[in-house]
Structure formats: structure tokens, C-alpha cells
């Protein structure tokens, strides 16, 4: 009798583990799209001029790009950034062409405004330039909350 109880309990344990594993695999399928991909999908589906468009994610909002000339762009918006300092880089899909950092006029938890200009020239005629705004992690220095925006 003890052997059959042991087998029954083993069988139940296996069923419970199998059910738990099935639930976990279902959860993986329902995970949200990563922030950078979501921003790319929802905001950067066109490479048309970006005037009159706004871009945002968890740390940046109301971000607009205004071309000043063929190679100079004005970037304005708001950021909720730790210690008000954020970074940016311009890339063409293959190389980083320019990079730097800027500050908002207020640090998190406030939304501080920023306004700066960047200059970038295409290395290849058929490439697309993007500026990527990001917050730097205070813990490990990694780029967080990246917001890619097409320039031209």
C-alpha cells in the first residue's frame, strides 16, 4: 500500500511541475515588446521628414526634431532623468558618427526640458541617420531607456 501511495504522490508532483512549466512558457509568449523595439515600431515606421512628429518612451517625452540645415538638427523635449544628465549618439545603421551628452533643466522625478543642436552628415547616400537618446545607469553605466529617432 505504501508503494502505491508513493507512486501516486510522485505522479501528482510530476503533473504539478508540468502544469507550472506550461504556465511559464505561456507567460514568455506574452512578454511586452522591449522598449527600444516598441519605440522603433510605433514611432519610426517611416523615414519621411520627422518635422511635426513627437517621440517618447518612459524617460523622454514630447521630443521633436527640427532640421536647421542638411546636416544640423535641433532636438527639443522633456526628460525624467536621474541627475538631469542624458546621453545621445547618432548612427547610420553601421557606425556611430557622433555622440555626446546633454542636461535637462530639472532632474527626476521632475520632467525637465532640453533643447540642443547636433550635426551629422551621411557617410553613405542610401543610409538613414538616427539619433538615440538614452539615460545612463547610475549602477553600472549601461545605456537605458534608449529612444531612437530618424533624422533623415
Coordinates of N, CA, C and O in Angstrom, one line a residue:
X1 N 0.8 -1.2 0.0 CA 0.0 0.0 0.0 C 0.9 1.3 0.0 O 0.5 2.2 -0.6
X2 N 2.0 1.2 0.8 CA 2.9 2.4 0.8 C 3.5 2.7 -0.5 O 3.7 3.8 -0.9
X3 N 3.8 1.7 -1.3 CA 4.4 1.8 -2.6 C 3.4 2.5 -3.6 O 3.8 3.4 -4.3
X4 N 2.1 2.2 -3.5 CA 1.2 2.8 -4.4 C 0.9 4.3 -4.0 O 0.7 5.1 -4.9
X5 N 1.0 4.6 -2.7 CA 0.9 6.0 -2.3 C 2.1 6.8 -2.8 O 1.9 7.9 -3.3
X6 N 3.3 6.2 -2.7 CA 4.5 6.8 -3.1 C 4.4 7.1 -4.6 O 4.7 8.2 -5.1
X7 N 4.0 6.2 -5.4 CA 3.9 6.3 -6.9 C 2.8 7.4 -7.2 O 3.0 8.3 -8.0
X8 N 1.7 7.4 -6.4 CA 0.6 8.4 -6.7 C 1.2 9.8 -6.4 O 0.9 10.7 -7.1
X9 N 1.9 10.0 -5.3 CA 2.4 11.3 -4.9 C 3.5 11.7 -5.9 O 3.5 12.9 -6.3
X10 N 4.3 10.8 -6.4 CA 5.3 11.1 -7.5 C 4.5 11.6 -8.7 O 4.9 12.6 -9.4
X11 N 3.5 10.9 -9.1 CA 2.7 11.2 -10.3 C 2.1 12.6 -10.2 O 2.2 13.4 -11.1
X12 N 1.5 12.9 -9.0 CA 0.9 14.2 -8.8 C 2.0 15.3 -8.8 O 1.8 16.4 -9.4
X13 N 3.2 15.1 -8.3 CA 4.2 16.0 -8.3 C 4.7 16.3 -9.8 O 4.9 17.5 -10.1
X14 N 4.8 15.3 -10.6 CA 5.1 15.5 -12.0 C 4.1 16.3 -12.7 O 4.4 17.2 -13.5
X15 N 2.8 16.0 -12.5 CA 1.7 16.7 -13.1 C 1.8 18.2 -12.7 O 1.6 19.1 -13.5
X16 N 2.0 18.5 -11.4 CA 2.1 19.9 -11.0 C 3.3 20.6 -11.6 O 3.1 21.7 -12.1
X17 N 4.4 19.9 -11.7 CA 5.6 20.6 -12.3 C 5.3 20.8 -13.8 O 5.7 21.9 -14.3
X18 N 4.7 19.9 -14.5 CA 4.4 20.0 -15.9 C 3.4 21.2 -16.1 O 3.6 22.0 -17.0
X19 N 2.4 21.3 -15.2 CA 1.5 22.4 -15.3 C 2.2 23.8 -15.1 O 1.9 24.7 -15.8
X20 N 3.0 23.8 -14.1 CA 3.8 25.0 -13.8 C 4.7 25.4 -15.0 O 4.7 26.6 -15.4
X21 N 5.3 24.5 -15.6 CA 6.2 24.8 -16.7 C 5.4 25.3 -17.9 O 5.8 26.2 -18.6
X22 N 4.2 24.7 -18.1 CA 3.4 25.2 -19.2 C 2.9 26.6 -19.0 O 2.9 27.4 -19.9
X23 N 2.6 27.0 -17.8 CA 2.2 28.3 -17.5 C 3.3 29.3 -17.7 O 3.2 30.4 -18.2
X24 N 4.5 28.9 -17.3 CA 5.7 29.7 -17.5 C 6.0 30.0 -19.0 O 6.3 31.1 -19.4
X25 N 5.8 29.0 -19.8 CA 6.1 29.2 -21.3 C 5.0 30.1 -21.9 O 5.3 30.8 -22.8
X26 N 3.8 30.0 -21.4 CA 2.7 30.9 -21.8 C 3.1 32.4 -21.5 O 2.9 33.3 -22.3
X27 N 3.6 32.6 -20.3 CA 4.0 33.9 -19.9 C 5.1 34.5 -20.8 O 5.1 35.7 -21.1
X28 N 6.0 33.7 -21.2 CA 7.1 34.2 -22.0 C 6.5 34.7 -23.3 O 7.0 35.6 -23.9
X29 N 5.5 34.0 -23.9 CA 4.9 34.4 -25.1 C 4.2 35.8 -25.0 O 4.1 36.5 -26.0
X30 N 3.8 36.1 -23.8 CA 3.0 37.4 -23.6 C 3.9 38.5 -23.1 O 3.3 39.6 -22.7
X31 N 5.2 38.4 -23.0 CA 6.0 39.5 -22.5 C 5.9 40.7 -23.4 O 5.7 40.5 -24.6
X32 N 5.9 41.9 -22.9 CA 5.8 43.1 -23.7 C 7.0 43.2 -24.6 O 8.1 42.7 -24.3
X33 N 6.8 44.0 -25.7 CA 7.9 44.2 -26.6 C 9.0 45.1 -25.9 O 8.6 46.1 -25.2
X34 N 10.3 44.8 -26.0 CA 11.3 45.6 -25.4 C 11.1 47.1 -25.8 O 10.7 47.4 -26.9
X35 N 11.5 48.0 -24.9 CA 11.3 49.4 -25.1 C 11.8 49.9 -26.4 O 11.2 50.6 -27.2
X36 N 13.1 49.6 -26.8 CA 13.7 50.1 -28.0 C 12.9 49.6 -29.2 O 12.7 50.4 -30.1
X37 N 12.5 48.4 -29.2 CA 11.8 47.8 -30.3 C 10.4 48.5 -30.4 O 10.0 48.9 -31.5
X38 N 9.7 48.7 -29.3 CA 8.4 49.3 -29.2 C 8.5 50.7 -29.8 O 7.7 51.1 -30.6
X39 N 9.5 51.5 -29.4 CA 9.7 52.8 -29.9 C 9.9 52.8 -31.4 O 9.4 53.6 -32.1
X40 N 10.7 51.9 -31.8 CA 11.0 51.8 -33.3 C 9.8 51.5 -34.1 O 9.5 52.1 -35.1
X41 N 9.0 50.5 -33.6 CA 7.8 50.1 -34.3 C 6.7 51.2 -34.3 O 6.1 51.5 -35.3
X42 N 6.5 51.8 -33.1 CA 5.4 52.8 -33.0 C 5.8 54.2 -33.6 O 4.9 54.9 -34.0
X43 N 7.0 54.5 -33.6 CA 7.4 55.9 -33.9 C 8.2 56.0 -35.2 O 8.2 57.0 -35.8
X44 N 9.0 55.0 -35.5 CA 10.0 55.2 -36.6 C 9.6 54.3 -37.8 O 10.5 53.8 -38.4
X45 N 8.4 54.1 -38.1 CA 8.0 53.3 -39.2 C 8.3 53.9 -40.5 O 8.3 53.3 -41.6
X46 N 8.4 55.3 -40.5 CA 8.7 56.0 -41.8 C 10.0 56.7 -41.6 O 10.4 57.1 -40.6
X47 N 10.7 56.9 -42.8 CA 11.9 57.6 -42.8 C 11.6 59.0 -43.4 O 12.5 59.8 -43.6
X48 N 10.4 59.3 -43.5 CA 10.0 60.6 -44.1 C 10.4 61.7 -43.1 O 10.8 61.4 -42.0
X49 N 10.4 63.0 -43.5 CA 10.8 64.0 -42.6 C 10.1 63.9 -41.2 O 8.9 63.6 -41.2
X50 N 10.8 64.2 -40.2 CA 10.2 64.0 -38.8 C 9.7 65.3 -38.2 O 9.3 65.3 -37.1
X51 N 9.6 66.3 -39.0 CA 9.0 67.6 -38.5 C 7.6 67.3 -38.2 O 6.9 66.5 -38.8
X52 N 7.1 67.9 -37.1 CA 5.7 67.8 -36.7 C 5.4 66.4 -36.1 O 4.2 66.1 -35.9
X53 N 6.4 65.6 -35.7 CA 6.2 64.3 -35.1 C 6.8 64.4 -33.7 O 7.8 65.1 -33.5
X54 N 6.2 63.8 -32.7 CA 6.8 63.7 -31.4 C 7.1 62.3 -31.1 O 6.5 61.3 -31.5
X55 N 8.1 62.1 -30.2 CA 8.6 60.8 -29.9 C 8.7 60.7 -28.3 O 8.9 61.7 -27.7
X56 N 8.5 59.5 -27.8 CA 8.5 59.3 -26.4 C 8.8 57.9 -26.0 O 8.6 57.0 -26.7
X57 N 9.2 57.7 -24.7 CA 9.3 56.4 -24.0 C 9.2 56.7 -22.5 O 8.6 57.8 -22.2
X58 N 9.7 55.8 -21.7 CA 9.5 56.0 -20.3 C 10.2 57.2 -19.7 O 9.8 57.8 -18.7
X59 N 11.3 57.6 -20.3 CA 12.2 58.7 -19.7 C 12.2 60.0 -20.6 O 12.6 61.0 -20.1
X60 N 11.7 59.9 -21.8 CA 11.7 61.1 -22.7 C 10.3 61.2 -23.2 O 9.6 60.3 -23.5
X61 N 9.8 62.5 -23.4 CA 8.5 62.7 -23.9 C 8.5 64.1 -24.7 O 9.4 64.9 -24.5
X62 N 7.6 64.2 -25.6 CA 7.4 65.4 -26.4 C 8.7 65.8 -27.1 O 9.0 67.0 -27.3
X63 N 9.4 64.8 -27.6 CA 10.7 65.0 -28.3 C 10.4 65.3 -29.7 O 9.7 64.6 -30.4
X64 N 10.9 66.4 -30.2 CA 10.8 66.8 -31.6 C 12.1 67.1 -32.3 O 13.1 67.4 -31.6
X65 N 12.2 66.9 -33.6 CA 13.4 67.1 -34.3 C 13.0 68.1 -35.4 O 12.1 68.0 -36.1
X66 N 13.8 69.2 -35.5 CA 13.7 70.2 -36.5 C 14.9 70.4 -37.3 O 16.0 70.7 -36.7
X67 N 14.9 70.1 -38.6 CA 16.1 70.3 -39.4 C 16.4 71.8 -39.5 O 15.6 72.6 -39.8
X68 N 17.7 72.1 -39.2 CA 18.2 73.5 -39.3 C 18.8 73.7 -40.7 O 18.6 74.7 -41.4
X69 N 19.5 72.6 -41.1 CA 20.1 72.6 -42.5 C 20.2 71.1 -42.9 O 19.6 70.3 -42.2
X70 N 20.9 70.8 -43.9 CA 21.0 69.4 -44.3 C 21.8 68.5 -43.3 O 21.6 67.3 -43.2
X71 N 22.6 69.2 -42.5 CA 23.4 68.4 -41.6 C 23.3 68.8 -40.1 O 23.9 68.2 -39.3
X72 N 22.4 69.8 -39.9 CA 22.2 70.3 -38.5 C 20.8 70.1 -38.1 O 19.9 70.4 -38.9
X73 N 20.6 69.6 -36.9 CA 19.2 69.3 -36.4 C 19.1 69.8 -35.0 O 20.0 69.7 -34.1
X74 N 17.9 70.4 -34.7 CA 17.5 70.9 -33.3 C 16.7 69.8 -32.7 O 15.6 69.4 -33.2
X75 N 17.1 69.4 -31.5 CA 16.3 68.4 -30.7 C 15.8 69.1 -29.5 O 16.5 69.7 -28.7
X76 N 14.5 69.0 -29.3 CA 13.8 69.6 -28.1 C 12.9 68.5 -27.5 O 12.4 67.6 -28.2
X77 N 12.7 68.6 -26.2 CA 11.8 67.7 -25.5 C 11.9 67.8 -24.0 O 12.4 68.8 -23.5
X78 N 11.4 66.8 -23.3 CA 11.4 66.7 -21.9 C 12.0 65.3 -21.5 O 11.8 64.4 -22.2
X79 N 12.7 65.3 -20.4 CA 13.2 64.1 -19.9 C 13.1 64.0 -18.4 O 13.2 65.0 -17.7
X80 N 12.8 62.8 -17.9 CA 12.7 62.5 -16.5 C 14.0 61.7 -16.2 O 13.9 60.4 -16.1
X81 N 15.1 62.4 -16.0 CA 16.4 61.7 -16.0 C 17.1 61.9 -14.6 O 17.1 63.0 -14.1
X82 N 17.7 60.8 -14.1 CA 18.4 60.9 -12.9 C 19.6 61.9 -13.0 O 20.3 61.9 -14.0
X83 N 19.6 62.8 -12.1 CA 20.6 63.9 -12.1 C 20.6 64.7 -13.3 O 21.6 65.4 -13.7
X84 N 19.5 64.7 -14.1 CA 19.3 65.6 -15.3 C 20.3 65.4 -16.4 O 20.2 66.1 -17.4
X85 N 21.1 64.4 -16.4 CA 22.1 64.2 -17.4 C 21.8 63.0 -18.3 O 21.6 61.9 -17.8
X86 N 21.7 63.2 -19.6 CA 21.5 62.1 -20.5 C 22.5 62.1 -21.7 O 23.1 63.1 -22.0
X87 N 22.6 61.0 -22.3 CA 23.5 60.9 -23.5 C 22.7 60.7 -24.8 O 21.5 60.5 -24.8
X88 N 23.5 60.9 -25.8 CA 22.9 60.7 -27.2 C 24.1 60.2 -28.1 O 25.2 60.4 -27.9
X89 N 23.7 59.5 -29.2 CA 24.6 59.2 -30.3 C 23.8 59.2 -31.6 O 22.6 59.0 -31.6
X90 N 24.6 59.5 -32.7 CA 24.0 59.5 -34.0 C 24.6 58.3 -34.7 O 25.9 58.2 -34.7
X91 N 23.8 57.5 -35.3 CA 24.3 56.3 -36.0 C 23.6 56.2 -37.4 O 22.6 56.8 -37.6
X92 N 24.3 55.5 -38.3 CA 23.8 55.3 -39.7 C 23.4 53.9 -39.9 O 23.2 53.5 -41.1
X93 N 23.2 53.1 -38.9 CA 22.9 51.7 -39.1 C 24.1 50.8 -39.0 O 24.0 49.6 -38.8
X94 N 25.3 51.4 -39.2 CA 26.5 50.6 -39.2 C 27.5 51.2 -38.2 O 28.3 50.5 -37.5
X95 N 27.6 52.5 -38.2 CA 28.6 53.2 -37.4 C 28.0 54.3 -36.5 O 27.0 54.9 -36.9
X96 N 28.7 54.6 -35.4 CA 28.3 55.8 -34.6 C 29.1 56.9 -35.2 O 30.3 56.9 -35.3
X97 N 28.4 58.0 -35.7 CA 29.0 59.1 -36.3 C 29.3 60.2 -35.4 O 30.3 61.0 -35.6
X98 N 28.6 60.4 -34.3 CA 28.7 61.4 -33.3 C 28.1 61.0 -32.0 O 27.1 60.2 -32.0
X99 N 28.6 61.5 -30.9 CA 28.0 61.2 -29.6 C 28.3 62.4 -28.6 O 29.2 63.1 -28.8
X100 N 27.5 62.4 -27.6 CA 27.6 63.5 -26.6 C 26.7 63.3 -25.5 O 26.0 62.3 -25.3
X101 N 26.6 64.3 -24.6 CA 25.7 64.3 -23.5 C 25.1 65.7 -23.4 O 25.7 66.7 -23.8
X102 N 23.9 65.7 -22.8 CA 23.2 67.0 -22.5 C 22.5 66.9 -21.2 O 22.6 65.9 -20.5
X103 N 21.9 68.0 -20.8 CA 21.2 68.1 -19.5 C 19.8 68.7 -19.7 O 19.6 69.5 -20.5
X104 N 18.9 68.2 -18.8 CA 17.6 68.8 -18.7 C 17.7 69.9 -17.7 O 18.7 70.0 -16.9
X105 N 16.7 70.7 -17.6 CA 16.7 71.8 -16.6 C 16.2 71.4 -15.3 O 16.1 72.2 -14.3
X106 N 15.8 70.1 -15.1 CA 15.4 69.5 -13.8 C 15.7 68.0 -13.8 O 15.5 67.4 -14.8
X107 N 16.1 67.5 -12.7 CA 16.3 66.1 -12.6 C 15.1 65.3 -12.1 O 14.1 65.9 -11.7
X108 N 15.1 64.0 -12.3 CA 14.0 63.1 -11.9 C 13.7 63.4 -10.4 O 14.6 63.6 -9.6
X109 N 12.5 63.3 -9.9 CA 11.3 62.8 -10.6 C 10.6 63.9 -11.5 O 9.6 63.6 -12.1
X110 N 11.1 65.1 -11.6 CA 10.5 66.1 -12.4 C 10.8 65.8 -13.9 O 11.8 65.2 -14.2
X111 N 10.0 66.4 -14.7 CA 10.2 66.4 -16.2 C 10.9 67.7 -16.5 O 10.3 68.7 -16.5
X112 N 12.2 67.6 -16.9 CA 13.0 68.7 -17.2 C 13.1 68.9 -18.7 O 13.1 67.9 -19.5
X113 N 13.1 70.1 -19.2 CA 13.2 70.4 -20.6 C 14.6 70.4 -21.1 O 15.5 70.7 -20.4
X114 N 14.8 70.1 -22.4 CA 16.1 70.2 -23.1 C 15.9 70.7 -24.5 O 14.9 70.6 -25.1
X115 N 17.0 71.3 -25.0 CA 17.0 71.9 -26.3 C 18.4 72.0 -26.7 O 19.2 72.7 -26.1
X116 N 18.8 71.3 -27.8 CA 20.2 71.3 -28.3 C 20.2 71.0 -29.8 O 19.2 70.6 -30.3
X117 N 21.4 71.3 -30.4 CA 21.5 71.0 -31.8 C 22.7 70.0 -32.0 O 23.6 70.0 -31.2
X118 N 22.5 69.2 -33.0 CA 23.6 68.3 -33.4 C 23.9 68.4 -34.9 O 23.0 68.9 -35.6
X119 N 25.0 68.0 -35.2 CA 25.4 68.0 -36.6 C 25.9 66.6 -37.0 O 26.6 65.9 -36.3
X120 N 25.4 66.1 -38.2 CA 25.7 64.8 -38.7 C 25.6 64.8 -40.2 O 24.6 65.4 -40.7
X121 N 26.5 64.2 -40.9 CA 26.5 64.0 -42.3 C 26.5 62.5 -42.6 O 27.3 61.8 -42.0
X122 N 25.7 62.1 -43.6 CA 25.6 60.7 -44.0 C 27.0 60.3 -44.6 O 27.6 61.1 -45.5
X123 N 27.5 59.2 -44.2 CA 28.7 58.6 -44.9 C 28.3 57.9 -46.2 O 29.1 57.9 -47.1
X124 N 27.1 57.4 -46.3 CA 26.6 56.7 -47.5 C 25.3 57.3 -47.9 O 24.5 57.6 -47.0
X125 N 25.1 57.6 -49.1 CA 23.9 58.2 -49.6 C 22.6 57.5 -49.2 O 21.6 58.1 -48.9
X126 N 22.7 56.1 -49.3 CA 21.4 55.4 -49.0 C 21.2 55.0 -47.6 O 20.4 54.2 -47.2
X127 N 22.0 55.5 -46.6 CA 21.9 55.2 -45.2 C 20.8 56.1 -44.6 O 20.5 57.2 -45.1
X128 N 20.4 55.7 -43.4 CA 19.4 56.5 -42.7 C 20.0 56.9 -41.3 O 20.5 56.0 -40.6
X129 N 20.1 58.2 -41.0 CA 20.6 58.6 -39.8 C 19.6 58.6 -38.7 O 18.4 58.9 -38.9
X130 N 20.0 58.1 -37.5 CA 19.1 58.1 -36.3 C 19.9 58.7 -35.2 O 21.1 58.5 -35.0
X131 N 19.2 59.5 -34.3 CA 19.8 59.9 -33.1 C 19.1 59.0 -32.0 O 17.9 58.7 -32.1
X132 N 19.9 58.6 -31.1 CA 19.4 57.7 -30.0 C 19.7 58.5 -28.7 O 20.8 58.7 -28.3
X133 N 18.6 58.8 -28.0 CA 18.7 59.4 -26.7 C 18.6 58.3 -25.6 O 17.9 57.3 -25.8
X134 N 19.4 58.4 -24.6 CA 19.4 57.4 -23.5 C 19.8 57.9 -22.2 O 20.4 59.0 -22.1
X135 N 19.4 57.2 -21.2 CA 19.8 57.5 -19.8 C 20.9 56.6 -19.4 O 20.8 55.4 -19.8
X136 N 21.9 57.0 -18.7 CA 23.0 56.2 -18.3 C 22.7 55.6 -16.9 O 22.3 56.4 -16.0
X137 N 22.8 54.3 -16.7 CA 22.5 53.7 -15.4 C 23.5 54.2 -14.4 O 24.7 54.1 -14.6
X138 N 23.0 54.6 -13.2 CA 23.9 55.0 -12.1 C 24.6 53.8 -11.5 O 25.7 53.9 -10.9
X139 N 24.0 52.6 -11.7 CA 24.6 51.4 -11.1 C 25.7 50.9 -11.9 O 26.8 50.6 -11.3
X140 N 25.6 50.7 -13.2 CA 26.7 50.1 -14.0 C 27.1 50.8 -15.2 O 27.9 50.4 -16.0
X141 N 26.5 52.0 -15.5 CA 26.9 52.8 -16.6 C 26.4 52.4 -18.0 O 26.7 52.9 -19.0
X142 N 25.5 51.4 -18.0 CA 24.9 50.9 -19.2 C 23.8 51.9 -19.7 O 23.3 52.8 -19.0
X143 N 23.5 51.8 -21.0 CA 22.5 52.7 -21.7 C 21.2 52.1 -21.3 O 20.9 50.9 -21.5
X144 N 20.2 53.0 -20.9 CA 18.9 52.5 -20.5 C 17.9 53.5 -21.2 O 18.2 54.6 -21.5
X145 N 16.7 52.9 -21.4 CA 15.6 53.7 -22.0 C 16.0 54.4 -23.3 O 15.7 55.6 -23.5
X146 N 16.6 53.7 -24.2 CA 17.0 54.2 -25.5 C 15.8 54.6 -26.3 O 14.8 53.9 -26.4
X147 N 15.9 55.8 -26.9 CA 14.8 56.3 -27.8 C 15.4 56.7 -29.1 O 16.1 57.7 -29.3
X148 N 15.3 55.8 -30.1 CA 15.8 56.0 -31.4 C 14.9 56.9 -32.2 O 13.7 56.7 -32.2
X149 N 15.4 57.9 -32.9 CA 14.6 58.8 -33.7 C 15.3 59.0 -35.1 O 16.5 59.4 -35.1
X150 N 14.6 58.9 -36.2 CA 15.2 59.1 -37.5 C 15.5 60.6 -37.7 O 14.7 61.4 -37.4
X151 N 16.6 60.9 -38.2 CA 17.0 62.3 -38.6 C 16.7 62.6 -40.0 O 16.1 63.6 -40.4
X152 N 17.2 61.7 -40.9 CA 16.9 61.8 -42.4 C 17.4 60.6 -43.1 O 18.2 59.8 -42.6

